[in-house]
Tab-separated table of C-alpha atoms in Angstrom:
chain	number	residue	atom	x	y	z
Z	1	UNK	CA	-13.331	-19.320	178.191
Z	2	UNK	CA	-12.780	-16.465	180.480
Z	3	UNK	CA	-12.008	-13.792	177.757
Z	4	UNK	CA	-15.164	-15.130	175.861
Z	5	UNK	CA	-17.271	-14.205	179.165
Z	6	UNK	CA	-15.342	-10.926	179.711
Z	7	UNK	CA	-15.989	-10.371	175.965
Z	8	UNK	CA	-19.713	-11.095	176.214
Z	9	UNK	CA	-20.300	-9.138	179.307
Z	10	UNK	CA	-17.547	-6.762	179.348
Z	11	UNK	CA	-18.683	-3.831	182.331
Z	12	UNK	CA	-21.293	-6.282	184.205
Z	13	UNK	CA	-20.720	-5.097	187.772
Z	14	UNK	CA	-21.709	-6.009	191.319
Z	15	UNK	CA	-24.463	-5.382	193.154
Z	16	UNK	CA	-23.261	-2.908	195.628
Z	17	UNK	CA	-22.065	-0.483	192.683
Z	18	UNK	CA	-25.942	-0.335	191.352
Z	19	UNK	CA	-26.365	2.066	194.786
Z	20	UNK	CA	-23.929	4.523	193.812
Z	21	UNK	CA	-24.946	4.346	189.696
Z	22	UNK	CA	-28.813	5.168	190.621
Z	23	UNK	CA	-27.592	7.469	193.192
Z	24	UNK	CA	-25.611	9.049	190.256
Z	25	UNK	CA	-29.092	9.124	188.080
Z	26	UNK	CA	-28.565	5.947	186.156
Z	27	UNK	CA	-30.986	5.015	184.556
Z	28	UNK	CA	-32.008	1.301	184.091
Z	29	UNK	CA	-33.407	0.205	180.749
Z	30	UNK	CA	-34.984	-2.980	179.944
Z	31	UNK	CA	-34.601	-3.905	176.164
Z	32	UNK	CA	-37.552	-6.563	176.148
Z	33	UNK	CA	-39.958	-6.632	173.603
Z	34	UNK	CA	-42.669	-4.650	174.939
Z	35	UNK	CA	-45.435	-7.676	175.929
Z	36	UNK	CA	-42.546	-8.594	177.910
Z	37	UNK	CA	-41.952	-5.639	179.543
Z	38	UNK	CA	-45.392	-6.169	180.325
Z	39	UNK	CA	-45.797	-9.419	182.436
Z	40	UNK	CA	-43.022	-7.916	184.757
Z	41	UNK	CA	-40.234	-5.491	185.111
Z	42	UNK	CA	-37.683	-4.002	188.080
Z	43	UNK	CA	-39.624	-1.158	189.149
Z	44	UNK	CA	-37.455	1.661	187.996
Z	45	UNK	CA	-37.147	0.430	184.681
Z	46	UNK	CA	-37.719	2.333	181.431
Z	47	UNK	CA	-38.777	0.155	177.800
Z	48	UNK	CA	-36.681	1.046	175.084
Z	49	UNK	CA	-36.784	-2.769	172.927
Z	50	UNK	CA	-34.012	-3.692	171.077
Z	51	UNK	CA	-35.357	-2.617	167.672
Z	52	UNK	CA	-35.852	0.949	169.344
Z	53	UNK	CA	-32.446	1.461	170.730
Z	54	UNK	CA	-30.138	2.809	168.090
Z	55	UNK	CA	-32.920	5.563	167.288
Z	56	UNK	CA	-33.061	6.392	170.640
Z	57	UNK	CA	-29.503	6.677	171.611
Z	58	UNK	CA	-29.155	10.062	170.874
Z	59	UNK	CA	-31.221	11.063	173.081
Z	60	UNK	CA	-29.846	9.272	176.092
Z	61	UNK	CA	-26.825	10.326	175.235
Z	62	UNK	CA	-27.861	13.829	175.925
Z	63	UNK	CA	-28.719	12.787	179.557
Z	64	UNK	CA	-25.589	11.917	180.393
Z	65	UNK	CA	-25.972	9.821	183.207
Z	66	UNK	CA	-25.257	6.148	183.810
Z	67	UNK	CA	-26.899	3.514	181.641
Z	68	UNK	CA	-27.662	0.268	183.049
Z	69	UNK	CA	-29.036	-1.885	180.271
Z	70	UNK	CA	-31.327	-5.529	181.537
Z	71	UNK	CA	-32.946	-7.982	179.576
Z	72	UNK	CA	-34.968	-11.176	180.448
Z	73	UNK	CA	-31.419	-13.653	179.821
Z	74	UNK	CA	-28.327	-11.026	179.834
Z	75	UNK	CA	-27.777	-11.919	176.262
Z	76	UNK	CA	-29.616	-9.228	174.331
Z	77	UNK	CA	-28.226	-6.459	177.281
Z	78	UNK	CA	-24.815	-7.507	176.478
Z	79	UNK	CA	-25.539	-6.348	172.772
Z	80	UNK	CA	-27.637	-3.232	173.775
Z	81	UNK	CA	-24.616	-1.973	175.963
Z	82	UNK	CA	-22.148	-2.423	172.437
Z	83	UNK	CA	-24.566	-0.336	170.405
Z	84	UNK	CA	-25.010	2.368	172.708
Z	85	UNK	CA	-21.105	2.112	173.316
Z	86	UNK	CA	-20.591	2.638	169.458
Z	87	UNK	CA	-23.025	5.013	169.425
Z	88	UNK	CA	-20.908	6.961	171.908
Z	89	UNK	CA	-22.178	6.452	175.706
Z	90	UNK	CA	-19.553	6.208	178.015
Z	91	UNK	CA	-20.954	5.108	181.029
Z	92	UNK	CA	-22.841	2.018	180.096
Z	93	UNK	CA	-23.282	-0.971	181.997
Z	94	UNK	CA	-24.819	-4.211	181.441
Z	95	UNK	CA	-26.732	-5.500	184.446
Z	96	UNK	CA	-27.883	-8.601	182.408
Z	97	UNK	CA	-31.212	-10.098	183.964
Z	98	UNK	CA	-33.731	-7.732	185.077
Z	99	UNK	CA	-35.113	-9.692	187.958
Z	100	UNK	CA	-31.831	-8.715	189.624
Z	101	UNK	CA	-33.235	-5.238	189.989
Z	102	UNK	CA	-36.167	-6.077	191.659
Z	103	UNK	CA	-34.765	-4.796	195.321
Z	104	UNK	CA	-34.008	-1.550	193.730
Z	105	UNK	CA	-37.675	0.875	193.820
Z	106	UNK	CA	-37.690	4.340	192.197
């Protein structure tokens, strides 16, 4: 059961580590549909949806800084941070519900 966890969320990391990501430039994206997005967000969160991402990859690539990718369950984050992982981003991190990031402000 463990692997299947590590498997599904394979680089979700504690809290304390967020600090040093965002003081690295991460940058935190939300992959909710955009309505979503809408009715509430973490406040230093960027909307890239799901059906958006793979187009869009490049170009965070480019950045090169951290990617911490959020959703409204952790599910659909978890699968965000494989595409942009195949899509060759290194440091990509799934930081599965977005409320968590509500303490963190811009």
């Amino acid at each position: 059961m463990f692997a299947l966890i590590k498997k599904i969320f394979p680089r979700l990391i504690r809290q304390p580590d967020w600090e040093v990501l965002f003081q690295e430039g991460a940058l935190l994206i939300d992959v909710r549909k955009e309505k979503d997005f809408e009715l509430g967000h973490a406040p230093r969160a960027l909307n890239i949806p799901m059906n958006e991402l793979e187009t869009k990859a490049e170009k965070l690539k480019k950045l090169n800084v951290p990617v911490i990718v959020v959703c409204g369950s952790g599910f659909k984050s978890a699968t965000a941070n494989e595409i942009l992982k195949d899509k060759g981003l290194e440091k990509v991190y799934n930081g599965g519900m977005w409320f968590n990031f509500q303490q963190f402000s811009k």
